[in-house]
Coordinates of N, CA, C and O in Angstrom, one line a residue:
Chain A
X11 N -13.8 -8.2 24.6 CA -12.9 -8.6 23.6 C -12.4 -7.5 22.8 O -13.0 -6.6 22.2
X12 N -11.0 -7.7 22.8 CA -10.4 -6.1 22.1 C -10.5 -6.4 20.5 O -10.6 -7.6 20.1
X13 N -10.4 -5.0 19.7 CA -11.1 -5.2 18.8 C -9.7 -6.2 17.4 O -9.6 -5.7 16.3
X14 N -9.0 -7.1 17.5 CA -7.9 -7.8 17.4 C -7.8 -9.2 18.0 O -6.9 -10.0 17.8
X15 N -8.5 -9.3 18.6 CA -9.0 -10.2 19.8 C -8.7 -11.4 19.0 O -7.7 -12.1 19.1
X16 N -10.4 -11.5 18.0 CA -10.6 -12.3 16.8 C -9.4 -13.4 16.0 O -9.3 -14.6 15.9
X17 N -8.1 -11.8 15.6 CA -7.4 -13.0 14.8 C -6.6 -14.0 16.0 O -6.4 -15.2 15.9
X18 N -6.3 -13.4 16.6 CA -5.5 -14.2 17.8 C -5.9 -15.8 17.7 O -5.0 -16.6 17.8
X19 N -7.1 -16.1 17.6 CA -8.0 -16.9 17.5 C -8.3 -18.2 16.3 O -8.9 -19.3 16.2
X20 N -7.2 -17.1 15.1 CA -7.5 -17.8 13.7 C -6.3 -18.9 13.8 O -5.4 -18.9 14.6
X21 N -6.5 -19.8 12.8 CA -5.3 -20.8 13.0 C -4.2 -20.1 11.8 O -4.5 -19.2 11.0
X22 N -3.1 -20.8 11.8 CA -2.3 -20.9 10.9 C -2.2 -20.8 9.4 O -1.6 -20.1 8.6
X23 N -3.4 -21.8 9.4 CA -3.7 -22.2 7.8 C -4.2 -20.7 7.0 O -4.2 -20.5 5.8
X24 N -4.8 -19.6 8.2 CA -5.3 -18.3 7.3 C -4.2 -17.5 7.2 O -4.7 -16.4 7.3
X25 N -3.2 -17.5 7.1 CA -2.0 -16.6 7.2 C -1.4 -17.9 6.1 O -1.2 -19.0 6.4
X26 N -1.1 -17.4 4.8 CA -0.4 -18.2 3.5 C 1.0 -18.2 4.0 O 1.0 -17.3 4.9
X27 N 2.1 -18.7 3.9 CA 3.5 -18.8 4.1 C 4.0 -17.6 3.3 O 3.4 -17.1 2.4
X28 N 5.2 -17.1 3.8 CA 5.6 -16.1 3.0 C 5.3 -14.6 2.4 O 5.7 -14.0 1.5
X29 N 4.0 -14.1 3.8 CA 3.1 -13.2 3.2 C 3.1 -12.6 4.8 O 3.0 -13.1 6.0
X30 N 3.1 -11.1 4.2 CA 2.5 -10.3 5.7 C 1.4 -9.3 5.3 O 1.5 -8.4 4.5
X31 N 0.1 -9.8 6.2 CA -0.8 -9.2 6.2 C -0.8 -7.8 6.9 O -0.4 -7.7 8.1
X32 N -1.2 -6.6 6.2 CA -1.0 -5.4 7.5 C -2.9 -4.9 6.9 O -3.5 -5.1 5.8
X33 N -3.1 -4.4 7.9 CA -4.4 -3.9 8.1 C -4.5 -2.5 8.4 O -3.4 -2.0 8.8
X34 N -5.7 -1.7 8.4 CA -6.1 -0.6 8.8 C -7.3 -0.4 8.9 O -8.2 -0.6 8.1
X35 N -7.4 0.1 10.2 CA -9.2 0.1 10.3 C -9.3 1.5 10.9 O -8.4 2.1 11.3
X36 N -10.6 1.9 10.9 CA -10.7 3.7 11.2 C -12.3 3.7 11.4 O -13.0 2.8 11.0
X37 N -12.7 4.5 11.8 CA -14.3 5.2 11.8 C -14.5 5.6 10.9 O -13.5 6.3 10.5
X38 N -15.6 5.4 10.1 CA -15.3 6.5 9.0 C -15.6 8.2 9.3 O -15.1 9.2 8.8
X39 N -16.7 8.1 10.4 CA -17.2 9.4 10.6 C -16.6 10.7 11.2 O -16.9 11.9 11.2
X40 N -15.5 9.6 12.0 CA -14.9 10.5 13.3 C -13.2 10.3 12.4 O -12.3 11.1 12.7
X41 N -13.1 9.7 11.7 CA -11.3 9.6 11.2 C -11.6 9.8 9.8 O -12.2 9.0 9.1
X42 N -11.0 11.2 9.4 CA -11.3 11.3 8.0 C -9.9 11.5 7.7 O -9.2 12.4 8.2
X43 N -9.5 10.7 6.8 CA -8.0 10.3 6.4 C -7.9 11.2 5.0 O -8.4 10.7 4.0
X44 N -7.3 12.4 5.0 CA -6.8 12.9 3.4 C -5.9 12.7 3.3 O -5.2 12.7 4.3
X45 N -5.0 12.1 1.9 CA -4.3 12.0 1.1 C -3.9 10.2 1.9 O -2.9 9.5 2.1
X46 N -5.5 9.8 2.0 CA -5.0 8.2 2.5 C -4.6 7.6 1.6 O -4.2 6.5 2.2
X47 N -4.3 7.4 0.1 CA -3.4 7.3 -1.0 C -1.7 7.2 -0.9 O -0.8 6.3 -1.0
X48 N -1.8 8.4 -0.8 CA 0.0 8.7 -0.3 C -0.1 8.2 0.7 O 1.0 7.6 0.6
X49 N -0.6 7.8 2.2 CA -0.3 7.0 3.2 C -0.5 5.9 2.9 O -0.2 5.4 4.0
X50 N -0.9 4.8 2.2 CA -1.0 3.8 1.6 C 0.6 3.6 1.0 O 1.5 2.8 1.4
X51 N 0.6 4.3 0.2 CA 2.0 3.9 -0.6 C 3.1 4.3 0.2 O 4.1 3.9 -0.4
X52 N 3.3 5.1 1.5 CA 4.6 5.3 1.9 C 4.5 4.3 3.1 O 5.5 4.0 3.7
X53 N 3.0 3.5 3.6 CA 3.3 2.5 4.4 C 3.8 1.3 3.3 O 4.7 0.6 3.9
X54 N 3.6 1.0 2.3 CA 4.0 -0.2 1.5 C 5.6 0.2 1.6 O 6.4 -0.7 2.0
X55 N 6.0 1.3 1.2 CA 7.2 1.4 1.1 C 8.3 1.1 2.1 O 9.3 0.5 1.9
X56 N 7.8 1.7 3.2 CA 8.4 0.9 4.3 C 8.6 0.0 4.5 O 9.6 -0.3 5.1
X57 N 7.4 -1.1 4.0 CA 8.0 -2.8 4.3 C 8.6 -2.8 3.4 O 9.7 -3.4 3.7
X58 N 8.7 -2.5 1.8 CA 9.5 -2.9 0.8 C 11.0 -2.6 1.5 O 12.0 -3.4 1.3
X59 N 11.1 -1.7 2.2 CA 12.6 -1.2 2.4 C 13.4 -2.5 3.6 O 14.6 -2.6 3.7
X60 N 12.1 -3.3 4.7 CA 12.6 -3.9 5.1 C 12.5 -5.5 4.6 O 13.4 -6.1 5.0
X61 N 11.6 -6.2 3.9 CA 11.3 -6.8 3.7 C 11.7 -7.4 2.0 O 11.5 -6.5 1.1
X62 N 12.2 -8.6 1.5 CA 11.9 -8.6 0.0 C 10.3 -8.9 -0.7 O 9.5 -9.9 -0.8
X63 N 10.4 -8.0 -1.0 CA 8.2 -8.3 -1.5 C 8.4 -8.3 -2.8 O 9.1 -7.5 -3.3
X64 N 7.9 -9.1 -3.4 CA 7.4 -10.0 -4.6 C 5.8 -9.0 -5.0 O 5.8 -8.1 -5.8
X65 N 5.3 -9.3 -4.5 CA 3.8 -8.6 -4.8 C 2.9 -7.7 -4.2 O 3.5 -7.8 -3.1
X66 N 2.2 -7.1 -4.0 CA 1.0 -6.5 -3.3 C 0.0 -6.4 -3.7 O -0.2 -6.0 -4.8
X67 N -1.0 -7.0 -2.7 CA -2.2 -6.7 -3.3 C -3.0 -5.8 -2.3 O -2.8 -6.0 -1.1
X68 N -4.0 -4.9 -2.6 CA -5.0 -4.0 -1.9 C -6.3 -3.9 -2.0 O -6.9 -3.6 -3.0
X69 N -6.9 -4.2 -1.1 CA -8.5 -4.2 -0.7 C -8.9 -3.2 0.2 O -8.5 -3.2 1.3
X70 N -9.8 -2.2 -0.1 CA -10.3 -1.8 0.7 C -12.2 -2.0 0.9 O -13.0 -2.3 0.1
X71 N -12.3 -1.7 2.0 CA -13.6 -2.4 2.4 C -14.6 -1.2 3.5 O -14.2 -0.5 4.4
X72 N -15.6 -1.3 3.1 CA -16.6 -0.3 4.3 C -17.5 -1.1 5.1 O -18.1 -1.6 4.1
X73 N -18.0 -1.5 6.2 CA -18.8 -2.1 7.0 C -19.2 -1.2 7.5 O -18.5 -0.6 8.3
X74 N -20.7 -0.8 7.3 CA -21.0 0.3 8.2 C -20.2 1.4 8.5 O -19.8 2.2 7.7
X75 N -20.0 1.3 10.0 CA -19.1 2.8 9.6 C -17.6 2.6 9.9 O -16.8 3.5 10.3
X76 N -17.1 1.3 9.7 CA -15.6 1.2 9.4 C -15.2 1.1 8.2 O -15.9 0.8 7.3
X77 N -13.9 1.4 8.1 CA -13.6 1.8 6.8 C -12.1 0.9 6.8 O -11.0 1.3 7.3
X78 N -12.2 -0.2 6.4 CA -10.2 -1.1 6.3 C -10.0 -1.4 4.9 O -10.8 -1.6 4.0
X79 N -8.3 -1.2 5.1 CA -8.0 -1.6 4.7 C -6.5 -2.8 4.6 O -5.6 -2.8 5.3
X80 N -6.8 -3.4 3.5 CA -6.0 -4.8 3.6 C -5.2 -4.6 2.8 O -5.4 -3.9 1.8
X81 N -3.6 -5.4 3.2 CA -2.6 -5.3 2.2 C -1.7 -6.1 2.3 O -0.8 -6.0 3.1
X82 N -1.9 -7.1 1.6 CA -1.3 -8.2 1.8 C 0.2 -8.5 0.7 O 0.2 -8.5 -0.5
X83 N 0.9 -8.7 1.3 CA 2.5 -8.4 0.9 C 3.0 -9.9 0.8 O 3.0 -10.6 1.8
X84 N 3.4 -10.3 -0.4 CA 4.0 -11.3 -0.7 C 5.2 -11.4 -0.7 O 5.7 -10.5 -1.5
X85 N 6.0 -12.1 -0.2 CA 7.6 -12.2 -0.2 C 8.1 -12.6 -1.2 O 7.4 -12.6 -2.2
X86 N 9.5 -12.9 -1.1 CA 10.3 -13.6 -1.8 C 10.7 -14.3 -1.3 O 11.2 -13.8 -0.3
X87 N 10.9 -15.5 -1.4 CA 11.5 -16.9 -0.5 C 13.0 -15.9 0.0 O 13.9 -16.4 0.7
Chain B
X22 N -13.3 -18.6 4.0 CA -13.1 -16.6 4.3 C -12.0 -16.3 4.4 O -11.1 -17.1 4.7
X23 N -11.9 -15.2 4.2 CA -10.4 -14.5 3.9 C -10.0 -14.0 5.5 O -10.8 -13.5 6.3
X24 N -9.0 -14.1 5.6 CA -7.7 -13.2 7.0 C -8.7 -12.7 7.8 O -9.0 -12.9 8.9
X25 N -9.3 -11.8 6.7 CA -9.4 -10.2 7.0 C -11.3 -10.2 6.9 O -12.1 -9.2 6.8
X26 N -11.8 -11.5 7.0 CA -13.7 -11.3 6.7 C -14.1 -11.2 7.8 O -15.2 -10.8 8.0
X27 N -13.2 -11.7 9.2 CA -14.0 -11.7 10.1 C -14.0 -10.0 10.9 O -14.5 -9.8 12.0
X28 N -13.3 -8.8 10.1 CA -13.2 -7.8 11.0 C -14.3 -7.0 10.4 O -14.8 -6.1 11.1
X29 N -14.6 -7.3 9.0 CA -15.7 -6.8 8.3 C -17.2 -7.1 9.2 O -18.2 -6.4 8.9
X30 N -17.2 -8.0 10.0 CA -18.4 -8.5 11.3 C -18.6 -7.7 12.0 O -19.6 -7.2 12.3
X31 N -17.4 -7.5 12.3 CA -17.6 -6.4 13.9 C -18.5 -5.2 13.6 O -18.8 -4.4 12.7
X32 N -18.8 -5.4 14.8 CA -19.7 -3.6 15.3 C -18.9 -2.1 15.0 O -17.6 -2.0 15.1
X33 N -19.6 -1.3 14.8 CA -18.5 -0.4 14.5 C -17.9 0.1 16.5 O -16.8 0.7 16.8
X34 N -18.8 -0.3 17.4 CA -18.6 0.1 18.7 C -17.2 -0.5 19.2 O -16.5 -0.2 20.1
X35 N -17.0 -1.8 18.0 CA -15.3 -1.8 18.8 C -13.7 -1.5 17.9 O -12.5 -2.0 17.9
X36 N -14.6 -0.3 17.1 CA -13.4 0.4 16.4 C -13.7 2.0 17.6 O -14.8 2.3 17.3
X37 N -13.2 2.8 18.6 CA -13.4 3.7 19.5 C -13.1 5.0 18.7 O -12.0 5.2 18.1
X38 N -13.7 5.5 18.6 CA -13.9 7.1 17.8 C -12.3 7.9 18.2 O -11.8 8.0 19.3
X39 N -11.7 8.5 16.8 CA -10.7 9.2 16.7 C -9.4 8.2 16.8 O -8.2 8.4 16.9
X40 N -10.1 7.0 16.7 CA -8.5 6.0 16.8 C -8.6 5.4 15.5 O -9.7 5.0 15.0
X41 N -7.1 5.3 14.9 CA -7.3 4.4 14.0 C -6.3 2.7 14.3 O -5.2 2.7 14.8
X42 N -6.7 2.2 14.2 CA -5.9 0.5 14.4 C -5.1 0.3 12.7 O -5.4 0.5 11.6
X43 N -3.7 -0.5 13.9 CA -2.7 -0.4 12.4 C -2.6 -2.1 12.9 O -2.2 -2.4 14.0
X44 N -2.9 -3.1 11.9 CA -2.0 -4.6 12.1 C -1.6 -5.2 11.3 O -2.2 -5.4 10.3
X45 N 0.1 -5.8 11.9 CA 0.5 -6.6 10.8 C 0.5 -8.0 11.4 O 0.4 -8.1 12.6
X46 N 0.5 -9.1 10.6 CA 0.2 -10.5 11.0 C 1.6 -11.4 10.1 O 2.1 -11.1 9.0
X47 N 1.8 -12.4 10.8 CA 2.5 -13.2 9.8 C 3.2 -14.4 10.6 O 3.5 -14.8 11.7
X48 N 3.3 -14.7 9.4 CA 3.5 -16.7 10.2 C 4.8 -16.7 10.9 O 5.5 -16.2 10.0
X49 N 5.6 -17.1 12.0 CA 6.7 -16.9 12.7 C 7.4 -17.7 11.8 O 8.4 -17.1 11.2
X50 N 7.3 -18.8 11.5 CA 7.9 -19.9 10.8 C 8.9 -19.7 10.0 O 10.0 -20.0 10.1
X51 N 8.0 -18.7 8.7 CA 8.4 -18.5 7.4 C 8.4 -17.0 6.9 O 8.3 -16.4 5.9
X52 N 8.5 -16.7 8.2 CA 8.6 -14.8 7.6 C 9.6 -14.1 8.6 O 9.2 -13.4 9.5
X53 N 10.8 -14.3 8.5 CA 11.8 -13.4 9.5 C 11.7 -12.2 9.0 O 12.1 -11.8 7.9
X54 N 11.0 -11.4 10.2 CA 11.7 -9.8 10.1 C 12.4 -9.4 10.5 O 12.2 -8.7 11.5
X55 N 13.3 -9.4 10.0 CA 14.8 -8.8 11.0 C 14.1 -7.2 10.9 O 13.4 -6.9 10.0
X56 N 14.7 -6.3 12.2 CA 15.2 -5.0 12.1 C 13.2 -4.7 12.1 O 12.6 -3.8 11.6
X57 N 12.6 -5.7 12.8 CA 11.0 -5.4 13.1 C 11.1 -4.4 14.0 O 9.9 -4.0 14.0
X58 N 11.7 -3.6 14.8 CA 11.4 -2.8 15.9 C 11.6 -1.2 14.9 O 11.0 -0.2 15.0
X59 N 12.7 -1.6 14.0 CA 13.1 -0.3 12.9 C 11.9 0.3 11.8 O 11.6 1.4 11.3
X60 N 11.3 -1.2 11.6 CA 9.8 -1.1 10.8 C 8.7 -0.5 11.4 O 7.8 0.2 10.9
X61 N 9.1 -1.1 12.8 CA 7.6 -0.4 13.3 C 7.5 1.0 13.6 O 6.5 1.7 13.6
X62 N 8.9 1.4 13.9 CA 8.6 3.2 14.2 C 8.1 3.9 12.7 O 7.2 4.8 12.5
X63 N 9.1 3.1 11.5 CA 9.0 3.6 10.4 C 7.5 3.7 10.0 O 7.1 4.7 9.6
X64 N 7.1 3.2 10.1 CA 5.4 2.7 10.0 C 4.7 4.1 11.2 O 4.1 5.2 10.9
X65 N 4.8 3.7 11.9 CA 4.5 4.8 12.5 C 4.6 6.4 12.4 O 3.8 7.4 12.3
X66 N 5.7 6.3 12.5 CA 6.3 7.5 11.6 C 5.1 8.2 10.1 O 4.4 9.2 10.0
X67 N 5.2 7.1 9.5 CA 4.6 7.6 8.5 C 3.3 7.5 8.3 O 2.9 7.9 7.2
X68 N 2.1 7.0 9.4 CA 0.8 7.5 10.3 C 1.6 9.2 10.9 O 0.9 10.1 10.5
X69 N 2.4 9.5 11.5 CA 2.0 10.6 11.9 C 2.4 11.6 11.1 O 2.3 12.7 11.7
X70 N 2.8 11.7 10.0 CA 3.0 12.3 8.7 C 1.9 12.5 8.4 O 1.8 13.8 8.3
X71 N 0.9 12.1 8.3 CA -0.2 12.4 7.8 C -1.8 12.6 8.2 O -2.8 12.9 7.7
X72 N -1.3 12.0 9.7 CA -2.5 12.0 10.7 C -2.1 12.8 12.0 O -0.9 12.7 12.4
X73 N -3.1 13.6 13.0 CA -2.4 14.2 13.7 C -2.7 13.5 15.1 O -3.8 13.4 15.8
X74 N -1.2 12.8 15.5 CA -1.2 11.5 16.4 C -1.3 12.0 18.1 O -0.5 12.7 18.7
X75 N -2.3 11.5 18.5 CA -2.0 12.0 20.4 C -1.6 10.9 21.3 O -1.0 11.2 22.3
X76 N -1.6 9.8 21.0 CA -0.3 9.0 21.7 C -0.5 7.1 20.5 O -1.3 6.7 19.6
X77 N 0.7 6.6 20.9 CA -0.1 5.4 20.5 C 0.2 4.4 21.2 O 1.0 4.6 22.1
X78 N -0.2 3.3 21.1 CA -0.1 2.0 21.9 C 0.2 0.5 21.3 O -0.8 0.0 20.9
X79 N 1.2 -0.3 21.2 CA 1.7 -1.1 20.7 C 1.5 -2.5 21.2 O 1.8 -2.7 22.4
X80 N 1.3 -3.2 20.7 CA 1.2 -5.0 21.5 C 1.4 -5.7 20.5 O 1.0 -5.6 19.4
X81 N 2.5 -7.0 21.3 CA 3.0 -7.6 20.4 C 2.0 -8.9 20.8 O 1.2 -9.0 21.8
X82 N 2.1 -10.1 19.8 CA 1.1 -11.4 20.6 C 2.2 -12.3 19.7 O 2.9 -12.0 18.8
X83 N 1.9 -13.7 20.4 CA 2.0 -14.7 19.2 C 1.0 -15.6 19.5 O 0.4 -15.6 20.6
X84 N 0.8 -16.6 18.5 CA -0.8 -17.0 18.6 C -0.5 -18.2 17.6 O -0.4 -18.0 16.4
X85 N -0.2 -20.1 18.5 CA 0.5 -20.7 17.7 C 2.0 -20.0 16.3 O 3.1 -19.3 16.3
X86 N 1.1 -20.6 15.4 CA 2.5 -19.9 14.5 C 2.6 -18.6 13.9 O 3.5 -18.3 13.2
X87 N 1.2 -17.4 14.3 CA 1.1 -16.2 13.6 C 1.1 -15.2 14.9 O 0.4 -15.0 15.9
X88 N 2.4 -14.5 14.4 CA 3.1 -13.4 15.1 C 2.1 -11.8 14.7 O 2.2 -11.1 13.7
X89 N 1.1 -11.4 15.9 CA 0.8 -10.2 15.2 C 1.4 -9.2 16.0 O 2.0 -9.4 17.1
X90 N 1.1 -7.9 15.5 CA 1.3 -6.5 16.0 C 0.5 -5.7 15.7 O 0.3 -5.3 14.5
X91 N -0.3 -5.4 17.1 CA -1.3 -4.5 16.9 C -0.5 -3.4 17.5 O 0.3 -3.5 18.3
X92 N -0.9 -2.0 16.8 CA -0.9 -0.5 17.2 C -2.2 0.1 17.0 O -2.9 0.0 16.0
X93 N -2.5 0.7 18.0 CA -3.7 1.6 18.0 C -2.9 3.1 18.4 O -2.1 3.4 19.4
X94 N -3.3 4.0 17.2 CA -3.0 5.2 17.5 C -4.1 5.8 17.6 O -5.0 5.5 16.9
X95 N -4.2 6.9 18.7 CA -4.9 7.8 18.8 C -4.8 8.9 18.3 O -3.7 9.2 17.8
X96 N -5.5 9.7 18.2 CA -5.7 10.8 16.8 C -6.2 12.4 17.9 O -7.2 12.5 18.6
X97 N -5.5 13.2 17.7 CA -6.7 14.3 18.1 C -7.8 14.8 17.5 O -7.6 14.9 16.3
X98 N -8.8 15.1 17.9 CA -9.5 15.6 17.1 C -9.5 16.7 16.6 O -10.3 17.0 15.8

């Protein structure tokens, strides 16, 4: 099972209307991300430029040795 | 649980060393992205701005009503 596999699997109801979830996941030990900050905000910006977004919110998370993170982008009707 | 609890589960053995995974998710229904193919380079684009990219790999799915896009880029070391 590829590592994406999972949501394939989720229903509907976990994805809110009006909202795009984007993700990032990495190793922590072998992908050392500098200035993951500024790559954070120039990927937001890109959907803002395609997308009308209302809000953002950001999570980031460590499991072991993955390191994601979540960014979940609210629309505008 | 949230979207994104079930990737916090996984092993770190199915995140593959030097790659990082990029996904966006979203409901077909109620989220038109026009000009998605323009997003996605841009997006990418701006992973290799700041990461140094050795190829990457793109898959579209749909899954009932949630449209994802997985990218796995590969990274040199």
């Amino acid at each position: 099972m590829s590592f994406f596999d999972i949501f394939k699997k989720k229903k509907s109801k976990d994805v809110a209307k009006d909202r795009l979830m984007m993700m990032l996941a990495y190793e922590r030990a072998n992908t050392k991300i500098e200035n993951l900050d500024e790559m954070k905000k120039d990927l937001i910006n890109v959907v803002k430029k395609y997308l009308n977004v209302k809000d953002v919110h950001i999570k980031s998370n460590s499991n072991q040795d993955i390191e994601t993170l979540e960014v979940e982008i609210i629309l505008n009707k």
